[in-house]
PDB file of C-alpha atoms in Angstrom:
ATOM      1  CA  PHE A   1       0.103   0.013   0.015  1.00 47.00           C
ATOM      2  CA  ILE A   2       2.918   2.282   0.856  1.00 48.00           C
ATOM      3  CA  ILE A   3       4.477   1.437  -2.276  1.00 48.00           C
ATOM      4  CA  LEU A   4       1.345   2.223  -4.344  1.00 49.00           C
ATOM      5  CA  MET A   5       0.847   5.720  -2.357  1.00 49.00           C
ATOM      6  CA  LEU A   6       4.585   6.555  -3.109  1.00 48.00           C
ATOM      7  CA  HIS A   7       4.164   5.652  -6.777  1.00 50.00           C
ATOM      8  CA  HIS A   8       1.034   7.904  -7.169  1.00 49.00           C
ATOM      9  CA  PHE A   9       2.835  10.713  -5.182  1.00 46.00           C
ATOM     10  CA  ILE A  10       5.726  10.564  -7.504  1.00 49.00           C
ATOM     11  CA  SER A  11       3.498  10.482 -10.621  1.00 57.00           C
ATOM     12  CA  PHE A  12       1.605  13.611  -9.262  1.00 50.00           C
ATOM     13  CA  LEU A  13       4.803  15.337  -8.494  1.00 51.00           C
ATOM     14  CA  LEU A  14       6.351  14.896 -12.104  1.00 55.00           C
ATOM     15  CA  PHE A  15       2.963  16.008 -13.690  1.00 52.00           C
ATOM     16  CA  SER A  16       3.133  19.148 -11.553  1.00 52.00           C
ATOM     17  CA  LEU A  17       6.608  19.979 -12.427  1.00 51.00           C
ATOM     18  CA  LEU A  18       5.881  19.313 -16.095  1.00 52.00           C
ATOM     19  CA  THR A  19       2.718  21.560 -15.993  1.00 50.00           C
ATOM     20  CA  THR A  20       4.719  24.237 -14.063  1.00 48.00           C
ATOM     21  CA  GLN A  21       7.447  24.246 -16.684  1.00 47.00           C
ATOM     22  CA  LEU A  22       4.876  24.353 -19.811  1.00 47.00           C
ATOM     23  CA  LEU A  23       2.930  27.070 -18.073  1.00 43.00           C
ATOM     24  CA  GLY A  24       6.210  28.846 -17.546  1.00 51.00           C
ATOM     25  CA  GLN A  25       7.121  28.772 -21.178  1.00 55.00           C
ATOM     26  CA  ASN A  26       3.999  30.637 -21.804  1.00 64.00           C
ATOM     27  CA  GLU A  27       4.385  33.240 -19.226  1.00 80.00           C
ATOM     28  CA  VAL A  28       6.035  36.655 -20.469  1.00 81.00           C
ATOM     29  CA  ASN A  29       8.035  38.633 -18.100  1.00 88.00           C
ATOM     30  CA  THR A  30       7.143  42.299 -19.436  1.00 86.00           C
ATOM     31  CA  LYS A  31       9.688  43.842 -17.107  1.00 89.00           C
ATOM     32  CA  LYS A  32      12.576  42.491 -19.498  1.00 92.00           C
ATOM     33  CA  SER A  33      14.156  44.864 -21.749  1.00 93.00           C
ATOM     34  CA  PRO A  34      12.820  45.307 -25.379  1.00 93.00           C
ATOM     35  CA  ARG A  35      15.866  43.340 -26.810  1.00 94.00           C
ATOM     36  CA  GLU A  36      15.251  40.487 -24.387  1.00 94.00           C
ATOM     37  CA  LEU A  37      11.415  40.557 -25.097  1.00 95.00           C
ATOM     38  CA  VAL A  38      12.249  40.367 -28.970  1.00 95.00           C
ATOM     39  CA  ARG A  39      14.318  37.326 -28.327  1.00 94.00           C
ATOM     40  CA  ASP A  40      11.629  35.800 -26.068  1.00 94.00           C
ATOM     41  CA  ALA A  41       9.116  36.390 -28.861  1.00 94.00           C
ATOM     42  CA  GLU A  42      11.329  34.647 -31.563  1.00 94.00           C
ATOM     43  CA  GLY A  43      11.263  31.590 -29.211  1.00 94.00           C
ATOM     44  CA  TYR A  44       7.684  31.728 -29.051  1.00 93.00           C
ATOM     45  CA  ILE A  45       7.066  32.045 -32.786  1.00 94.00           C
ATOM     46  CA  ASN A  46       9.551  29.193 -33.398  1.00 93.00           C
ATOM     47  CA  ARG A  47       7.373  27.156 -31.014  1.00 92.00           C
ATOM     48  CA  GLN A  48       4.020  28.217 -32.688  1.00 91.00           C
ATOM     49  CA  GLN A  49       2.996  30.260 -29.372  1.00 92.00           C
ATOM     50  CA  PHE A  50       1.682  33.338 -30.885  1.00 94.00           C
ATOM     51  CA  LYS A  51      -0.410  34.859 -27.994  1.00 94.00           C
ATOM     52  CA  PRO A  52       2.514  35.221 -25.522  1.00 94.00           C
ATOM     53  CA  ALA A  53       4.542  36.570 -28.668  1.00 95.00           C
ATOM     54  CA  LYS A  54       2.084  38.909 -29.317  1.00 95.00           C
ATOM     55  CA  LEU A  55       2.075  40.030 -25.576  1.00 95.00           C
ATOM     56  CA  ALA A  56       5.880  40.196 -25.713  1.00 95.00           C
ATOM     57  CA  LEU A  57       6.222  42.344 -28.988  1.00 96.00           C
ATOM     58  CA  GLU A  58       3.369  44.691 -28.092  1.00 96.00           C
ATOM     59  CA  THR A  59       5.145  45.307 -24.792  1.00 95.00           C
ATOM     60  CA  VAL A  60       8.247  46.150 -26.902  1.00 95.00           C
ATOM     61  CA  VAL A  61       6.566  48.828 -29.048  1.00 95.00           C
ATOM     62  CA  GLU A  62       4.914  50.308 -26.089  1.00 95.00           C
ATOM     63  CA  GLN A  63       8.478  50.743 -24.471  1.00 94.00           C
ATOM     64  CA  LYS A  64      10.304  51.677 -27.834  1.00 94.00           C
ATOM     65  CA  ALA A  65       7.915  52.993 -30.416  1.00 93.00           C
ATOM     66  CA  ASN A  66      10.681  52.821 -33.171  1.00 94.00           C
ATOM     67  CA  PHE A  67      11.848  49.033 -32.544  1.00 96.00           C
ATOM     68  CA  VAL A  68      11.815  48.052 -36.261  1.00 96.00           C
ATOM     69  CA  VAL A  69      12.223  44.282 -35.763  1.00 96.00           C
ATOM     70  CA  ALA A  70       9.252  44.089 -33.364  1.00 97.00           C
ATOM     71  CA  TYR A  71       6.975  45.533 -36.148  1.00 97.00           C
ATOM     72  CA  ARG A  72       8.321  42.840 -38.515  1.00 96.00           C
ATOM     73  CA  LEU A  73       7.746  40.062 -35.878  1.00 97.00           C
ATOM     74  CA  LEU A  74       4.357  41.348 -35.115  1.00 97.00           C
ATOM     75  CA  GLY A  75       3.170  41.114 -38.688  1.00 97.00           C
ATOM     76  CA  ILE A  76       4.029  37.344 -38.630  1.00 96.00           C
ATOM     77  CA  VAL A  77       2.189  37.033 -35.164  1.00 96.00           C
ATOM     78  CA  TYR A  78      -1.000  38.889 -36.304  1.00 96.00           C
ATOM     79  CA  THR A  79      -1.083  37.066 -39.323  1.00 94.00           C
ATOM     80  CA  ASN A  80      -0.848  33.674 -37.629  1.00 92.00           C
ATOM     81  CA  LEU A  81      -3.632  34.869 -35.195  1.00 92.00           C
ATOM     82  CA  ARG A  82      -5.652  35.771 -38.169  1.00 89.00           C
ATOM     83  CA  THR A  83      -6.054  39.426 -37.164  1.00 92.00           C
ATOM     84  CA  HIS A  84      -5.233  40.738 -40.386  1.00 93.00           C
ATOM     85  CA  ILE A  85      -5.886  44.448 -40.035  1.00 95.00           C
ATOM     86  CA  GLU A  86      -3.426  44.438 -37.000  1.00 97.00           C
ATOM     87  CA  ALA A  87      -0.953  42.628 -39.327  1.00 97.00           C
ATOM     88  CA  ILE A  88      -1.381  45.343 -41.927  1.00 97.00           C
ATOM     89  CA  ASN A  89      -0.778  47.988 -39.545  1.00 97.00           C
ATOM     90  CA  ALA A  90       2.184  46.337 -38.173  1.00 97.00           C
ATOM     91  CA  TYR A  91       3.618  45.800 -41.662  1.00 97.00           C
ATOM     92  CA  GLU A  92       2.756  49.354 -42.742  1.00 97.00           C
ATOM     93  CA  LYS A  93       4.748  50.764 -39.652  1.00 97.00           C
ATOM     94  CA  LEU A  94       7.675  48.499 -40.483  1.00 97.00           C
ATOM     95  CA  PHE A  95       7.885  50.029 -44.119  1.00 97.00           C
ATOM     96  CA  GLU A  96       7.672  53.567 -42.601  1.00 97.00           C
ATOM     97  CA  LEU A  97      10.501  52.957 -40.256  1.00 96.00           C
ATOM     98  CA  ASP A  98      12.758  50.932 -42.427  1.00 96.00           C
ATOM     99  CA  PRO A  99      11.532  49.888 -45.936  1.00 96.00           C
ATOM    100  CA  THR A 100      14.537  47.913 -46.781  1.00 96.00           C
ATOM    101  CA  LEU A 101      14.484  45.630 -43.763  1.00 95.00           C
ATOM    102  CA  SER A 102      12.556  42.912 -45.269  1.00 96.00           C
ATOM    103  CA  ARG A 103      11.479  41.916 -48.866  1.00 96.00           C
ATOM    104  CA  ALA A 104       9.455  39.048 -47.607  1.00 96.00           C
ATOM    105  CA  ALA A 105       7.318  41.392 -45.592  1.00 97.00           C
ATOM    106  CA  TYR A 106       5.910  43.020 -48.719  1.00 97.00           C
ATOM    107  CA  TYR A 107       4.584  39.631 -49.894  1.00 97.00           C
ATOM    108  CA  GLU A 108       3.109  38.841 -46.474  1.00 96.00           C
ATOM    109  CA  CYS A 109       1.517  42.418 -46.084  1.00 97.00           C
ATOM    110  CA  ALA A 110       0.003  41.789 -49.533  1.00 96.00           C
ATOM    111  CA  MET A 111      -1.546  38.580 -48.434  1.00 94.00           C
ATOM    112  CA  ALA A 112      -3.070  40.395 -45.491  1.00 95.00           C
ATOM    113  CA  TYR A 113      -4.550  42.988 -47.868  1.00 95.00           C
ATOM    114  CA  MET A 114      -5.945  40.108 -49.908  1.00 91.00           C
ATOM    115  CA  LYS A 115      -7.735  38.754 -46.847  1.00 88.00           C
ATOM    116  CA  ASN A 116      -9.321  42.094 -46.223  1.00 89.00           C
ATOM    117  CA  ARG A 117     -10.322  42.156 -49.708  1.00 87.00           C
ATOM    118  CA  ARG A 118      -8.373  45.346 -50.761  1.00 92.00           C
ATOM    119  CA  TYR A 119      -7.097  43.951 -54.167  1.00 92.00           C
ATOM    120  CA  ASP A 120      -5.443  46.901 -55.637  1.00 93.00           C
ATOM    121  CA  LYS A 121      -3.284  47.524 -52.475  1.00 95.00           C
ATOM    122  CA  ALA A 122      -2.343  43.778 -52.410  1.00 96.00           C
ATOM    123  CA  LEU A 123      -1.370  43.904 -56.058  1.00 96.00           C
ATOM    124  CA  SER A 124       0.805  46.928 -55.545  1.00 96.00           C
ATOM    125  CA  TYR A 125       2.769  44.971 -53.030  1.00 97.00           C
ATOM    126  CA  LEU A 126       2.903  41.652 -54.886  1.00 97.00           C
ATOM    127  CA  ASN A 127       4.334  43.706 -57.800  1.00 96.00           C
ATOM    128  CA  LEU A 128       6.807  45.537 -55.444  1.00 96.00           C
ATOM    129  CA  TYR A 129       7.886  42.299 -54.228  1.00 96.00           C
ATOM    130  CA  LYS A 130       8.316  40.582 -57.456  1.00 96.00           C
ATOM    131  CA  ASN A 131      10.242  43.518 -58.801  1.00 95.00           C
ATOM    132  CA  ALA A 132      12.648  44.024 -55.780  1.00 94.00           C
ATOM    133  CA  ASN A 133      16.183  43.044 -55.755  1.00 94.00           C
ATOM    134  CA  PRO A 134      16.642  40.816 -52.766  1.00 92.00           C
ATOM    135  CA  LYS A 135      20.086  42.290 -52.285  1.00 93.00           C
ATOM    136  CA  ASP A 136      18.662  45.479 -51.487  1.00 95.00           C
ATOM    137  CA  TYR A 137      17.165  44.306 -48.251  1.00 94.00           C
ATOM    138  CA  LYS A 138      19.023  43.879 -44.967  1.00 93.00           C
ATOM    139  CA  SER A 139      17.206  40.514 -43.770  1.00 91.00           C
ATOM    140  CA  ASP A 140      18.498  37.219 -45.126  1.00 91.00           C
ATOM    141  CA  GLU A 141      15.155  35.606 -45.647  1.00 92.00           C
ATOM    142  CA  THR A 142      16.241  33.301 -48.715  1.00 92.00           C
ATOM    143  CA  ASN A 143      14.210  30.258 -47.640  1.00 93.00           C
ATOM    144  CA  VAL A 144      10.906  31.858 -46.962  1.00 92.00           C
ATOM    145  CA  GLN A 145      11.179  33.901 -50.158  1.00 94.00           C
ATOM    146  CA  TYR A 146      11.860  30.736 -51.998  1.00 93.00           C
ATOM    147  CA  ARG A 147       8.478  29.639 -50.978  1.00 90.00           C
ATOM    148  CA  TYR A 148       6.927  32.859 -51.777  1.00 93.00           C
ATOM    149  CA  ASN A 149       8.383  32.843 -55.291  1.00 94.00           C
ATOM    150  CA  MET A 150       6.746  29.619 -56.031  1.00 90.00           C
ATOM    151  CA  TYR A 151       3.228  31.092 -55.358  1.00 88.00           C
ATOM    152  CA  LEU A 152       3.829  34.568 -56.500  1.00 93.00           C
ATOM    153  CA  ASP A 153       2.256  34.409 -59.846  1.00 92.00           C
ATOM    154  CA  PHE A 154      -0.560  32.319 -58.729  1.00 87.00           C
ATOM    155  CA  GLU A 155      -1.297  34.986 -56.056  1.00 90.00           C
ATOM    156  CA  ILE A 156      -1.141  37.977 -58.520  1.00 93.00           C
ATOM    157  CA  GLN A 157      -3.532  35.983 -60.899  1.00 89.00           C
ATOM    158  CA  ASN A 158      -5.898  35.246 -57.627  1.00 85.00           C
ATOM    159  CA  CYS A 159      -5.943  38.949 -56.834  1.00 89.00           C
ATOM    160  CA  ARG A 160      -6.652  40.181 -60.178  1.00 90.00           C
ATOM    161  CA  PHE A 161      -9.442  37.823 -60.635  1.00 84.00           C
ATOM    162  CA  ALA A 162     -10.765  38.812 -57.366  1.00 81.00           C
ATOM    163  CA  ARG A 163     -10.607  42.581 -58.297  1.00 84.00           C
ATOM    164  CA  ASP A 164     -11.983  42.283 -61.789  1.00 82.00           C
ATOM    165  CA  ARG A 165     -14.925  40.033 -60.643  1.00 73.00           C
ATOM    166  CA  LYS A 166     -15.771  42.338 -57.855  1.00 62.00           C
ATOM    167  CA  ILE A 167     -15.861  39.577 -55.450  1.00 56.00           C
ATOM    168  CA  ALA A 168     -15.594  41.789 -52.201  1.00 51.00           C
ATOM    169  CA  SER A 169     -18.945  43.739 -53.016  1.00 53.00           C
ATOM    170  CA  ASP A 170     -20.828  41.104 -55.088  1.00 54.00           C
ATOM    171  CA  PHE A 171     -21.099  38.410 -52.317  1.00 61.00           C
ATOM    172  CA  VAL A 172     -21.916  38.254 -48.444  1.00 68.00           C
ATOM    173  CA  HIS A 173     -18.851  36.426 -46.865  1.00 72.00           C
ATOM    174  CA  GLN A 174     -20.175  34.135 -44.156  1.00 78.00           C
ATOM    175  CA  ASN A 175     -18.198  31.641 -41.890  1.00 81.00           C
ATOM    176  CA  LEU A 176     -19.796  28.387 -42.603  1.00 86.00           C
ATOM    177  CA  GLY A 177     -18.060  26.597 -39.505  1.00 85.00           C
ATOM    178  CA  THR A 178     -15.278  24.204 -39.065  1.00 85.00           C
ATOM    179  CA  SER A 179     -16.498  21.641 -41.365  1.00 86.00           C
ATOM    180  CA  ILE A 180     -15.791  23.975 -44.259  1.00 88.00           C
ATOM    181  CA  ASN A 181     -13.675  26.832 -43.094  1.00 88.00           C
ATOM    182  CA  SER A 182     -10.082  26.196 -42.039  1.00 86.00           C
ATOM    183  CA  ALA A 183      -6.845  28.160 -41.131  1.00 78.00           C
ATOM    184  CA  ALA A 184      -6.067  27.764 -44.872  1.00 80.00           C
ATOM    185  CA  ASP A 185      -7.878  29.670 -47.597  1.00 81.00           C
ATOM    186  CA  GLU A 186     -11.269  28.159 -49.010  1.00 83.00           C
ATOM    187  CA  TYR A 187     -12.288  29.992 -52.216  1.00 80.00           C
ATOM    188  CA  LEU A 188     -14.329  29.576 -55.647  1.00 79.00           C
ATOM    189  CA  PRO A 189     -17.401  27.922 -54.018  1.00 84.00           C
ATOM    190  CA  THR A 190     -20.012  26.256 -56.286  1.00 85.00           C
ATOM    191  CA  LEU A 191     -23.395  24.648 -55.274  1.00 85.00           C
ATOM    192  CA  THR A 192     -24.840  21.854 -57.321  1.00 87.00           C
ATOM    193  CA  GLY A 193     -28.277  22.235 -58.794  1.00 86.00           C
ATOM    194  CA  ASP A 194     -30.068  20.901 -55.915  1.00 87.00           C
ATOM    195  CA  SER A 195     -28.265  22.961 -53.450  1.00 85.00           C
ATOM    196  CA  ARG A 196     -27.240  19.851 -51.614  1.00 89.00           C
ATOM    197  CA  TRP A 197     -23.488  19.871 -52.287  1.00 91.00           C
ATOM    198  CA  LEU A 198     -20.855  22.575 -51.886  1.00 91.00           C
ATOM    199  CA  ILE A 199     -17.928  22.320 -53.937  1.00 89.00           C
ATOM    200  CA  PHE A 200     -14.882  24.501 -53.362  1.00 88.00           C
ATOM    201  CA  THR A 201     -11.233  24.875 -53.687  1.00 86.00           C
ATOM    202  CA  SER A 202      -9.015  24.864 -50.579  1.00 87.00           C
ATOM    203  CA  ASN A 203      -5.205  25.034 -50.131  1.00 82.00           C
ATOM    204  CA  ARG A 204      -5.064  23.363 -46.596  1.00 79.00           C
ATOM    205  CA  MET A 205      -3.028  20.357 -47.795  1.00 73.00           C
ATOM    206  CA  GLY A 206      -2.009  21.698 -51.209  1.00 75.00           C
ATOM    207  CA  GLU A 207      -4.510  23.207 -53.664  1.00 82.00           C
ATOM    208  CA  ASN A 208      -7.461  20.590 -54.023  1.00 86.00           C
ATOM    209  CA  ILE A 209     -11.038  20.507 -54.583  1.00 89.00           C
ATOM    210  CA  LEU A 210     -13.371  19.542 -51.766  1.00 89.00           C
ATOM    211  CA  MET A 211     -17.034  18.845 -51.273  1.00 89.00           C
ATOM    212  CA  SER A 212     -19.399  18.882 -48.432  1.00 92.00           C
ATOM    213  CA  LYS A 213     -23.238  17.967 -48.200  1.00 92.00           C
ATOM    214  CA  ILE A 214     -25.814  19.891 -46.234  1.00 90.00           C
ATOM    215  CA  ASN A 215     -28.088  18.025 -43.937  1.00 89.00           C
ATOM    216  CA  LYS A 216     -31.674  18.396 -43.056  1.00 84.00           C
ATOM    217  CA  GLY A 217     -30.789  20.705 -40.032  1.00 85.00           C
ATOM    218  CA  GLY A 218     -28.857  22.968 -42.254  1.00 86.00           C
ATOM    219  CA  LYS A 219     -25.266  21.788 -41.284  1.00 89.00           C
ATOM    220  CA  TRP A 220     -22.557  21.005 -43.583  1.00 91.00           C
ATOM    221  CA  SER A 221     -20.704  17.714 -43.436  1.00 92.00           C
ATOM    222  CA  ALA A 222     -16.909  17.767 -42.971  1.00 91.00           C
ATOM    223  CA  ALA A 223     -15.432  18.694 -46.274  1.00 90.00           C
ATOM    224  CA  ARG A 224     -13.746  15.868 -48.056  1.00 89.00           C
ATOM    225  CA  SER A 225     -11.783  15.406 -51.351  1.00 88.00           C
ATOM    226  CA  ILE A 226     -14.055  15.311 -54.527  1.00 87.00           C
ATOM    227  CA  SER A 227     -12.025  12.206 -55.820  1.00 86.00           C
ATOM    228  CA  LYS A 228      -8.666  10.726 -56.053  1.00 84.00           C
ATOM    229  CA  ALA A 229      -9.323  10.630 -59.812  1.00 82.00           C
ATOM    230  CA  ILE A 230      -9.389  14.501 -59.712  1.00 85.00           C
ATOM    231  CA  ASN A 231      -7.058  15.518 -56.885  1.00 83.00           C
ATOM    232  CA  THR A 232      -3.516  14.736 -57.547  1.00 82.00           C
ATOM    233  CA  PRO A 233      -0.244  15.598 -55.718  1.00 79.00           C
ATOM    234  CA  ARG A 234      -0.357  18.655 -58.141  1.00 77.00           C
ATOM    235  CA  ASN A 235      -2.539  21.569 -57.613  1.00 74.00           C
ATOM    236  CA  GLU A 236      -6.042  21.515 -58.838  1.00 72.00           C
ATOM    237  CA  GLY A 237      -7.101  25.101 -59.055  1.00 65.00           C
ATOM    238  CA  MET A 238     -10.753  25.819 -59.589  1.00 60.00           C
ATOM    239  CA  ALA A 239     -13.975  24.257 -58.519  1.00 48.00           C
ATOM    240  CA  LYS A 240     -15.988  26.052 -61.104  1.00 51.00           C
TER     241      LYS A 240
END
């Protein structure tokens, strides 16, 4: 009995220590210097802990309003928290303070403008990114720019399509819940003739065409691939 109690006590102690350690990783010491807080924020971002990163970086810019790198990181954090207007404001402040710090930031800001359906502004930044010489910028972001370059022309086409079709003003945008909407982009929705099936494009795991069926209660089933015969390891771009 004593051995069993001791085993439970040790298990509880280990669990408590682990919980305390994990909670400690998320705690932000706002009394640190701006430079230390930026280092902490970079660690949070690398661990995908965007809320404590947000607190750390917002503390930095409160203490030192012209801390350029903090705005660069805030743009990333706000984007991942899907607060795109705040992301735009952070990027614009970055460009105001130092327009040559990061070329990649112009692409990211363009994506935030697209999320807010400001397509002309998005296009201007996408073209700025496309025509800019990476050597003119201070940050070495070769890897991330390589990924952005792969999607650049595609995003420019998307932006032009949305602008020319006046998607922002002709449709009411409504979140259909987690069965349909995800952290990725969902677009080009089409209803079947009987309005029972929704077919759309998503880039949640590569660009593929997904489908969902509505039930009698008006709820959509979890989206699934339309067919292996249609979706391939390549990108399938349009559902209509």
